[in-house]
Amino acid sequence: MRIALRIALAASAALLTLGAAQAQEKVVKIGTEGAYPPFNNLTADGKLEGFDIDIAKALCDEMKVKCEFVAQDWDGIIPALQAGKFDAIVASMSITPERKEKVDFTDKYYNTPPGIIAPKDSDIKGVTKEDLAGKTIGVQASTTHFNYSTKTYTDSTIKPYPTAQEYQLDLENGRLDAANDDVVVLQQFLDSPEGACCKLIGTIKPVEEIHGPGAGIAVRKGDNDLREKLNAAIKAIRANGKYKEINDKYFKFDVYGGES
């Protein structure tokens, strides 16, 4: 009887251990920048918030896994993914051929155009190479916007910054003639007290070879299981209204863009 009891207890312990292991497997670590509002931002009390964060939480809920978020500087975010610091990047990362050599991407989860802002008293009239000739343009480094600026505005001085907030501060203080970024990020700055200095000059037609088809979620090369689960979850929240609920919390238009 005691032997049977021991066997039963051992079996129960094994099941509990297996259950704990399975529960641990259901945690997905999400890397994000935390310095790109309204998409992702780290608050003063250390909390991550924004469109990317809410989308990631909705996707994890759809996949029935637990999300854990990790804040990571933009310049090191792909190496950190490759090193296993987290399982996926949800940080408004544009899908580009260069990045696809290092990571795999899901389908897009949003796609908004770039734009140019400048001080309100600026003489800049448009967003072409000629319009920006001789000007100093601020842009976040290691982004599609930086790549576009350096390739397009060859008669301008392109000044890279680690974060969007830093070029915004220099623009506010008169140390830049213009800035290039996602139009939603630019508009949020313009709507803030600090952004009262400036105006939107116009939007830029995206160049797919540079800007890609939109922002996607990056996973490690070959992690097809997670990528396909995320793709299915993106489609599900688009269909069940959760995407729209999150979209409408932050924006007055559908940031997903045209169907693809």
PDB file of C-alpha atoms in Angstrom:
ATOM      1  CA  MET A   1       0.000   0.000   0.000  1.00  0.00           C
ATOM      2  CA  ARG A   2       2.851   2.322   0.958  1.00  0.00           C
ATOM      3  CA  ILE A   3       4.634   1.473  -2.296  1.00  0.00           C
ATOM      4  CA  ALA A   4       1.510   2.317  -4.287  1.00  0.00           C
ATOM      5  CA  LEU A   5       1.161   5.552  -2.341  1.00  0.00           C
ATOM      6  CA  ARG A   6       4.795   6.436  -3.032  1.00  0.00           C
ATOM      7  CA  ILE A   7       4.279   5.734  -6.726  1.00  0.00           C
ATOM      8  CA  ALA A   8       1.157   7.897  -6.775  1.00  0.00           C
ATOM      9  CA  LEU A   9       2.955  10.751  -4.988  1.00  0.00           C
ATOM     10  CA  ALA A  10       5.923  10.469  -7.332  1.00  0.00           C
ATOM     11  CA  ALA A  11       3.587  10.567 -10.339  1.00  0.00           C
ATOM     12  CA  SER A  12       1.822  13.629  -8.919  1.00  0.00           C
ATOM     13  CA  ALA A  13       5.145  15.368  -8.348  1.00  0.00           C
ATOM     14  CA  ALA A  14       6.203  14.565 -11.921  1.00  0.00           C
ATOM     15  CA  LEU A  15       2.967  16.004 -13.277  1.00  0.00           C
ATOM     16  CA  LEU A  16       3.408  19.159 -11.194  1.00  0.00           C
ATOM     17  CA  THR A  17       6.963  19.539 -12.484  1.00  0.00           C
ATOM     18  CA  LEU A  18       5.777  19.031 -16.058  1.00  0.00           C
ATOM     19  CA  GLY A  19       2.974  21.539 -15.525  1.00  0.00           C
ATOM     20  CA  ALA A  20       5.415  24.119 -14.141  1.00  0.00           C
ATOM     21  CA  ALA A  21       7.741  23.585 -17.102  1.00  0.00           C
ATOM     22  CA  GLN A  22       4.864  24.005 -19.532  1.00  0.00           C
ATOM     23  CA  ALA A  23       3.768  27.188 -17.755  1.00  0.00           C
ATOM     24  CA  GLN A  24       7.311  28.546 -18.078  1.00  0.00           C
ATOM     25  CA  GLU A  25       7.305  27.768 -21.807  1.00  0.00           C
ATOM     26  CA  LYS A  26       4.231  29.958 -22.215  1.00  0.00           C
ATOM     27  CA  VAL A  27       6.135  33.153 -21.288  1.00  0.00           C
ATOM     28  CA  VAL A  28       7.094  35.295 -24.278  1.00  0.00           C
ATOM     29  CA  LYS A  29       9.637  38.038 -23.633  1.00  0.00           C
ATOM     30  CA  ILE A  30       9.033  41.164 -25.698  1.00  0.00           C
ATOM     31  CA  GLY A  31      11.801  43.675 -26.400  1.00  0.00           C
ATOM     32  CA  THR A  32      10.875  47.310 -27.015  1.00  0.00           C
ATOM     33  CA  GLU A  33      12.665  50.646 -26.977  1.00  0.00           C
ATOM     34  CA  GLY A  34      10.590  52.662 -24.527  1.00  0.00           C
ATOM     35  CA  ALA A  35      11.585  55.993 -26.104  1.00  0.00           C
ATOM     36  CA  TYR A  36       9.306  56.384 -29.138  1.00  0.00           C
ATOM     37  CA  PRO A  37       5.916  57.772 -28.060  1.00  0.00           C
ATOM     38  CA  PRO A  38       3.082  57.273 -28.821  1.00  0.00           C
ATOM     39  CA  PHE A  39       4.194  53.800 -29.957  1.00  0.00           C
ATOM     40  CA  ASN A  40       6.343  52.874 -26.968  1.00  0.00           C
ATOM     41  CA  ASN A  41       7.433  54.910 -23.982  1.00  0.00           C
ATOM     42  CA  LEU A  42       8.960  54.334 -20.550  1.00  0.00           C
ATOM     43  CA  THR A  43       7.171  56.430 -17.915  1.00  0.00           C
ATOM     44  CA  ALA A  44       8.863  58.156 -14.978  1.00  0.00           C
ATOM     45  CA  ASP A  45       7.786  55.327 -12.683  1.00  0.00           C
ATOM     46  CA  GLY A  46       9.320  52.693 -14.960  1.00  0.00           C
ATOM     47  CA  LYS A  47       6.220  51.443 -16.773  1.00  0.00           C
ATOM     48  CA  LEU A  48       6.074  50.775 -20.495  1.00  0.00           C
ATOM     49  CA  GLU A  49       3.108  52.201 -22.364  1.00  0.00           C
ATOM     50  CA  GLY A  50       1.984  52.973 -25.910  1.00  0.00           C
ATOM     51  CA  PHE A  51       0.475  51.454 -29.026  1.00  0.00           C
ATOM     52  CA  ASP A  52       3.233  48.832 -29.424  1.00  0.00           C
ATOM     53  CA  ILE A  53       2.822  47.741 -25.809  1.00  0.00           C
ATOM     54  CA  ASP A  54      -0.961  47.399 -26.026  1.00  0.00           C
ATOM     55  CA  ILE A  55      -0.705  45.520 -29.333  1.00  0.00           C
ATOM     56  CA  ALA A  56       1.865  43.134 -27.857  1.00  0.00           C
ATOM     57  CA  LYS A  57      -0.366  42.471 -24.835  1.00  0.00           C
ATOM     58  CA  ALA A  58      -3.357  41.804 -27.130  1.00  0.00           C
ATOM     59  CA  LEU A  59      -1.288  39.387 -29.237  1.00  0.00           C
ATOM     60  CA  CYS A  60      -0.076  37.535 -26.146  1.00  0.00           C
ATOM     61  CA  ASP A  61      -3.663  37.284 -24.888  1.00  0.00           C
ATOM     62  CA  GLU A  62      -4.719  35.896 -28.271  1.00  0.00           C
ATOM     63  CA  MET A  63      -1.898  33.342 -28.180  1.00  0.00           C
ATOM     64  CA  LYS A  64      -2.721  32.530 -24.523  1.00  0.00           C
ATOM     65  CA  VAL A  65       0.796  33.238 -23.322  1.00  0.00           C
ATOM     66  CA  LYS A  66       2.201  35.597 -20.705  1.00  0.00           C
ATOM     67  CA  CYS A  67       4.033  38.689 -21.926  1.00  0.00           C
ATOM     68  CA  GLU A  68       7.131  39.984 -20.186  1.00  0.00           C
ATOM     69  CA  PHE A  69       8.566  43.272 -21.470  1.00  0.00           C
ATOM     70  CA  VAL A  70      12.214  44.260 -21.658  1.00  0.00           C
ATOM     71  CA  ALA A  71      13.288  47.866 -22.407  1.00  0.00           C
ATOM     72  CA  GLN A  72      16.294  47.992 -24.718  1.00  0.00           C
ATOM     73  CA  ASP A  73      18.169  50.855 -26.422  1.00  0.00           C
ATOM     74  CA  TRP A  74      17.350  50.959 -30.129  1.00  0.00           C
ATOM     75  CA  ASP A  75      20.927  50.580 -31.394  1.00  0.00           C
ATOM     76  CA  GLY A  76      21.338  47.274 -29.575  1.00  0.00           C
ATOM     77  CA  ILE A  77      17.841  45.844 -29.962  1.00  0.00           C
ATOM     78  CA  ILE A  78      18.543  43.353 -32.794  1.00  0.00           C
ATOM     79  CA  PRO A  79      21.775  42.027 -31.202  1.00  0.00           C
ATOM     80  CA  ALA A  80      19.862  41.615 -27.916  1.00  0.00           C
ATOM     81  CA  LEU A  81      17.199  39.544 -29.712  1.00  0.00           C
ATOM     82  CA  GLN A  82      19.870  37.416 -31.360  1.00  0.00           C
ATOM     83  CA  ALA A  83      21.536  36.881 -27.973  1.00  0.00           C
ATOM     84  CA  GLY A  84      18.286  35.597 -26.464  1.00  0.00           C
ATOM     85  CA  LYS A  85      17.555  38.544 -24.163  1.00  0.00           C
ATOM     86  CA  PHE A  86      13.980  38.386 -25.448  1.00  0.00           C
ATOM     87  CA  ASP A  87      11.930  36.405 -27.974  1.00  0.00           C
ATOM     88  CA  ALA A  88      10.446  39.136 -30.167  1.00  0.00           C
ATOM     89  CA  ILE A  89      10.788  42.850 -30.863  1.00  0.00           C
ATOM     90  CA  VAL A  90       7.621  44.951 -30.829  1.00  0.00           C
ATOM     91  CA  ALA A  91       9.068  48.422 -31.288  1.00  0.00           C
ATOM     92  CA  SER A  92       7.766  49.978 -34.521  1.00  0.00           C
ATOM     93  CA  MET A  93      10.542  48.274 -36.473  1.00  0.00           C
ATOM     94  CA  SER A  94      10.141  48.707 -40.218  1.00  0.00           C
ATOM     95  CA  ILE A  95      10.477  45.540 -42.300  1.00  0.00           C
ATOM     96  CA  THR A  96      13.505  46.090 -44.546  1.00  0.00           C
ATOM     97  CA  PRO A  97      15.743  43.798 -46.645  1.00  0.00           C
ATOM     98  CA  GLU A  98      18.785  44.736 -44.543  1.00  0.00           C
ATOM     99  CA  ARG A  99      17.079  43.750 -41.290  1.00  0.00           C
ATOM    100  CA  LYS A 100      15.636  40.583 -42.839  1.00  0.00           C
ATOM    101  CA  GLU A 101      19.206  39.347 -43.230  1.00  0.00           C
ATOM    102  CA  LYS A 102      19.498  39.354 -39.417  1.00  0.00           C
ATOM    103  CA  VAL A 103      15.969  38.544 -38.174  1.00  0.00           C
ATOM    104  CA  ASP A 104      12.664  37.142 -39.408  1.00  0.00           C
ATOM    105  CA  PHE A 105       9.559  39.335 -39.476  1.00  0.00           C
ATOM    106  CA  THR A 106       5.859  38.822 -39.082  1.00  0.00           C
ATOM    107  CA  ASP A 107       3.423  40.511 -41.420  1.00  0.00           C
ATOM    108  CA  LYS A 108       3.073  44.245 -40.768  1.00  0.00           C
ATOM    109  CA  TYR A 109       0.962  45.413 -37.845  1.00  0.00           C
ATOM    110  CA  TYR A 110       0.886  49.061 -38.937  1.00  0.00           C
ATOM    111  CA  ASN A 111       2.136  51.325 -41.705  1.00  0.00           C
ATOM    112  CA  THR A 112       2.202  55.132 -41.484  1.00  0.00           C
ATOM    113  CA  PRO A 113       4.118  57.600 -43.695  1.00  0.00           C
ATOM    114  CA  PRO A 114       7.222  59.623 -42.773  1.00  0.00           C
ATOM    115  CA  GLY A 115       7.122  63.401 -42.551  1.00  0.00           C
ATOM    116  CA  ILE A 116       9.174  66.559 -42.101  1.00  0.00           C
ATOM    117  CA  ILE A 117       8.670  69.183 -39.395  1.00  0.00           C
ATOM    118  CA  ALA A 118      10.412  72.535 -38.988  1.00  0.00           C
ATOM    119  CA  PRO A 119      10.184  75.677 -36.838  1.00  0.00           C
ATOM    120  CA  LYS A 120       7.076  77.769 -37.498  1.00  0.00           C
ATOM    121  CA  ASP A 121       9.139  80.632 -38.950  1.00  0.00           C
ATOM    122  CA  SER A 122      11.021  78.300 -41.321  1.00  0.00           C
ATOM    123  CA  ASP A 123      11.310  79.123 -45.014  1.00  0.00           C
ATOM    124  CA  ILE A 124      11.182  75.410 -45.936  1.00  0.00           C
ATOM    125  CA  LYS A 125       8.295  74.928 -48.375  1.00  0.00           C
ATOM    126  CA  GLY A 126       8.319  71.190 -49.068  1.00  0.00           C
ATOM    127  CA  VAL A 127       9.947  67.819 -48.432  1.00  0.00           C
ATOM    128  CA  THR A 128      12.108  67.389 -51.553  1.00  0.00           C
ATOM    129  CA  LYS A 129      15.891  67.367 -51.760  1.00  0.00           C
ATOM    130  CA  GLU A 130      15.789  70.890 -53.173  1.00  0.00           C
ATOM    131  CA  ASP A 131      13.475  72.132 -50.399  1.00  0.00           C
ATOM    132  CA  LEU A 132      15.878  70.898 -47.698  1.00  0.00           C
ATOM    133  CA  ALA A 133      19.154  71.898 -49.421  1.00  0.00           C
ATOM    134  CA  GLY A 134      21.567  73.562 -47.027  1.00  0.00           C
ATOM    135  CA  LYS A 135      19.490  72.669 -43.968  1.00  0.00           C
ATOM    136  CA  THR A 136      20.440  70.610 -40.922  1.00  0.00           C
ATOM    137  CA  ILE A 137      17.997  67.745 -40.422  1.00  0.00           C
ATOM    138  CA  GLY A 138      17.664  65.807 -37.184  1.00  0.00           C
ATOM    139  CA  VAL A 139      16.699  62.130 -37.304  1.00  0.00           C
ATOM    140  CA  GLN A 140      16.951  59.088 -35.052  1.00  0.00           C
ATOM    141  CA  ALA A 141      19.978  56.961 -35.926  1.00  0.00           C
ATOM    142  CA  SER A 142      19.719  53.374 -37.210  1.00  0.00           C
ATOM    143  CA  THR A 143      16.205  53.911 -38.566  1.00  0.00           C
ATOM    144  CA  THR A 144      14.641  53.843 -42.014  1.00  0.00           C
ATOM    145  CA  HIS A 145      14.159  57.612 -41.661  1.00  0.00           C
ATOM    146  CA  PHE A 146      17.900  58.052 -41.151  1.00  0.00           C
ATOM    147  CA  ASN A 147      18.609  55.867 -44.187  1.00  0.00           C
ATOM    148  CA  TYR A 148      16.136  57.840 -46.294  1.00  0.00           C
ATOM    149  CA  SER A 149      17.536  61.191 -45.148  1.00  0.00           C
ATOM    150  CA  THR A 150      21.153  60.272 -45.873  1.00  0.00           C
ATOM    151  CA  LYS A 151      20.293  58.907 -49.321  1.00  0.00           C
ATOM    152  CA  THR A 152      17.855  61.647 -50.331  1.00  0.00           C
ATOM    153  CA  TYR A 153      18.966  64.885 -48.695  1.00  0.00           C
ATOM    154  CA  THR A 154      22.538  64.824 -49.965  1.00  0.00           C
ATOM    155  CA  ASP A 155      22.720  68.623 -50.040  1.00  0.00           C
ATOM    156  CA  SER A 156      21.756  68.808 -46.361  1.00  0.00           C
ATOM    157  CA  THR A 157      23.532  68.034 -43.095  1.00  0.00           C
ATOM    158  CA  ILE A 158      21.983  64.934 -41.509  1.00  0.00           C
ATOM    159  CA  LYS A 159      22.411  64.847 -37.729  1.00  0.00           C
ATOM    160  CA  PRO A 160      21.701  61.462 -36.066  1.00  0.00           C
ATOM    161  CA  TYR A 161      20.303  61.154 -32.532  1.00  0.00           C
ATOM    162  CA  PRO A 162      19.951  58.135 -30.208  1.00  0.00           C
ATOM    163  CA  THR A 163      16.256  58.882 -29.544  1.00  0.00           C
ATOM    164  CA  ALA A 164      13.413  60.928 -30.996  1.00  0.00           C
ATOM    165  CA  GLN A 165      13.200  63.032 -27.829  1.00  0.00           C
ATOM    166  CA  GLU A 166      16.751  64.268 -28.341  1.00  0.00           C
ATOM    167  CA  TYR A 167      16.243  65.637 -31.859  1.00  0.00           C
ATOM    168  CA  GLN A 168      12.940  67.139 -30.694  1.00  0.00           C
ATOM    169  CA  LEU A 169      14.760  69.011 -27.914  1.00  0.00           C
ATOM    170  CA  ASP A 170      17.326  70.395 -30.353  1.00  0.00           C
ATOM    171  CA  LEU A 171      14.586  71.426 -32.768  1.00  0.00           C
ATOM    172  CA  GLU A 172      12.728  73.184 -29.960  1.00  0.00           C
ATOM    173  CA  ASN A 173      15.918  75.009 -28.940  1.00  0.00           C
ATOM    174  CA  GLY A 174      16.750  76.185 -32.462  1.00  0.00           C
ATOM    175  CA  ARG A 175      19.676  73.851 -33.093  1.00  0.00           C
ATOM    176  CA  LEU A 176      18.051  72.163 -36.101  1.00  0.00           C
ATOM    177  CA  ASP A 177      16.321  73.375 -39.241  1.00  0.00           C
ATOM    178  CA  ALA A 178      14.057  70.322 -39.609  1.00  0.00           C
ATOM    179  CA  ALA A 179      13.429  66.748 -38.483  1.00  0.00           C
ATOM    180  CA  ASN A 180      12.384  63.555 -40.275  1.00  0.00           C
ATOM    181  CA  ASP A 181      10.389  60.773 -38.586  1.00  0.00           C
ATOM    182  CA  ASP A 182       7.108  58.877 -38.679  1.00  0.00           C
ATOM    183  CA  VAL A 183       4.324  61.424 -39.107  1.00  0.00           C
ATOM    184  CA  VAL A 184       2.462  60.099 -36.039  1.00  0.00           C
ATOM    185  CA  VAL A 185       5.518  60.637 -33.818  1.00  0.00           C
ATOM    186  CA  LEU A 186       6.003  64.097 -35.313  1.00  0.00           C
ATOM    187  CA  GLN A 187       2.361  65.031 -34.833  1.00  0.00           C
ATOM    188  CA  GLN A 188       2.379  63.954 -31.193  1.00  0.00           C
ATOM    189  CA  PHE A 189       5.370  66.230 -30.634  1.00  0.00           C
ATOM    190  CA  LEU A 190       3.595  69.096 -32.413  1.00  0.00           C
ATOM    191  CA  ASP A 191       0.542  68.583 -30.197  1.00  0.00           C
ATOM    192  CA  SER A 192       2.639  68.890 -27.027  1.00  0.00           C
ATOM    193  CA  PRO A 193       3.591  72.184 -25.324  1.00  0.00           C
ATOM    194  CA  GLU A 194       7.202  71.665 -26.458  1.00  0.00           C
ATOM    195  CA  GLY A 195       6.084  71.193 -30.045  1.00  0.00           C
ATOM    196  CA  ALA A 196       4.415  74.598 -30.194  1.00  0.00           C
ATOM    197  CA  CYS A 197       7.691  75.778 -31.753  1.00  0.00           C
ATOM    198  CA  CYS A 198       7.137  73.890 -34.930  1.00  0.00           C
ATOM    199  CA  LYS A 199       4.881  72.869 -37.822  1.00  0.00           C
ATOM    200  CA  LEU A 200       4.420  69.932 -40.176  1.00  0.00           C
ATOM    201  CA  ILE A 201       5.909  70.728 -43.565  1.00  0.00           C
ATOM    202  CA  GLY A 202       4.475  67.635 -45.219  1.00  0.00           C
ATOM    203  CA  THR A 203       4.535  63.861 -45.511  1.00  0.00           C
ATOM    204  CA  ILE A 204       6.959  61.815 -47.601  1.00  0.00           C
ATOM    205  CA  LYS A 205       5.817  59.093 -49.972  1.00  0.00           C
ATOM    206  CA  PRO A 206       7.402  55.930 -48.551  1.00  0.00           C
ATOM    207  CA  VAL A 207      10.074  54.230 -50.664  1.00  0.00           C
ATOM    208  CA  GLU A 208       9.562  50.493 -50.116  1.00  0.00           C
ATOM    209  CA  GLU A 209      13.230  49.677 -50.761  1.00  0.00           C
ATOM    210  CA  ILE A 210      14.084  51.923 -47.790  1.00  0.00           C
ATOM    211  CA  HIS A 211      11.005  52.141 -45.589  1.00  0.00           C
ATOM    212  CA  GLY A 212       9.711  48.627 -46.217  1.00  0.00           C
ATOM    213  CA  PRO A 213       6.016  47.586 -46.290  1.00  0.00           C
ATOM    214  CA  GLY A 214       5.360  48.670 -42.708  1.00  0.00           C
ATOM    215  CA  ALA A 215       6.292  47.865 -39.128  1.00  0.00           C
ATOM    216  CA  GLY A 216       6.531  44.189 -38.207  1.00  0.00           C
ATOM    217  CA  ILE A 217       7.467  42.063 -35.224  1.00  0.00           C
ATOM    218  CA  ALA A 218      11.011  40.691 -35.367  1.00  0.00           C
ATOM    219  CA  VAL A 219      11.887  37.202 -34.128  1.00  0.00           C
ATOM    220  CA  ARG A 220      15.115  35.242 -34.256  1.00  0.00           C
ATOM    221  CA  LYS A 221      16.034  33.647 -37.573  1.00  0.00           C
ATOM    222  CA  GLY A 222      14.269  30.319 -37.963  1.00  0.00           C
ATOM    223  CA  ASP A 223      11.756  30.851 -35.144  1.00  0.00           C
ATOM    224  CA  ASN A 224       8.906  30.035 -37.509  1.00  0.00           C
ATOM    225  CA  ASP A 225       6.589  28.715 -34.806  1.00  0.00           C
ATOM    226  CA  LEU A 226       6.487  32.016 -32.917  1.00  0.00           C
ATOM    227  CA  ARG A 227       6.355  34.042 -36.136  1.00  0.00           C
ATOM    228  CA  GLU A 228       3.325  32.130 -37.440  1.00  0.00           C
ATOM    229  CA  LYS A 229       1.557  32.306 -34.087  1.00  0.00           C
ATOM    230  CA  LEU A 230       2.078  36.066 -34.073  1.00  0.00           C
ATOM    231  CA  ASN A 231       0.826  36.335 -37.670  1.00  0.00           C
ATOM    232  CA  ALA A 232      -2.324  34.416 -36.748  1.00  0.00           C
ATOM    233  CA  ALA A 233      -2.808  36.631 -33.702  1.00  0.00           C
ATOM    234  CA  ILE A 234      -2.413  39.827 -35.770  1.00  0.00           C
ATOM    235  CA  LYS A 235      -5.133  38.617 -38.142  1.00  0.00           C
ATOM    236  CA  ALA A 236      -7.346  37.637 -35.209  1.00  0.00           C
ATOM    237  CA  ILE A 237      -7.202  41.004 -33.430  1.00  0.00           C
ATOM    238  CA  ARG A 238      -7.808  42.781 -36.727  1.00  0.00           C
ATOM    239  CA  ALA A 239     -10.924  40.637 -37.227  1.00  0.00           C
ATOM    240  CA  ASN A 240     -12.348  40.669 -33.689  1.00  0.00           C
ATOM    241  CA  GLY A 241     -12.163  44.430 -33.108  1.00  0.00           C
ATOM    242  CA  LYS A 242      -9.340  44.466 -30.548  1.00  0.00           C
ATOM    243  CA  TYR A 243      -6.951  46.143 -32.994  1.00  0.00           C
ATOM    244  CA  LYS A 244      -9.477  48.922 -33.670  1.00  0.00           C
ATOM    245  CA  GLU A 245     -10.013  49.404 -29.939  1.00  0.00           C
ATOM    246  CA  ILE A 246      -6.276  49.923 -29.401  1.00  0.00           C
ATOM    247  CA  ASN A 247      -5.922  51.990 -32.589  1.00  0.00           C
ATOM    248  CA  ASP A 248      -8.701  54.363 -31.521  1.00  0.00           C
ATOM    249  CA  LYS A 249      -7.114  54.828 -28.086  1.00  0.00           C
ATOM    250  CA  TYR A 250      -4.121  56.508 -29.747  1.00  0.00           C
ATOM    251  CA  PHE A 251      -5.101  57.668 -33.229  1.00  0.00           C
ATOM    252  CA  LYS A 252      -7.941  59.256 -35.179  1.00  0.00           C
ATOM    253  CA  PHE A 253      -7.331  57.096 -38.265  1.00  0.00           C
ATOM    254  CA  ASP A 254      -6.479  53.472 -39.024  1.00  0.00           C
ATOM    255  CA  VAL A 255      -2.685  53.209 -38.767  1.00  0.00           C
ATOM    256  CA  TYR A 256      -2.699  49.734 -40.305  1.00  0.00           C
ATOM    257  CA  GLY A 257      -2.692  51.262 -43.784  1.00  0.00           C
ATOM    258  CA  GLY A 258      -3.766  49.546 -46.981  1.00  0.00           C
ATOM    259  CA  GLU A 259      -4.360  45.782 -46.952  1.00  0.00           C
ATOM    260  CA  SER A 260      -1.381  43.640 -47.906  1.00  0.00           C
TER     261      SER A 260
END
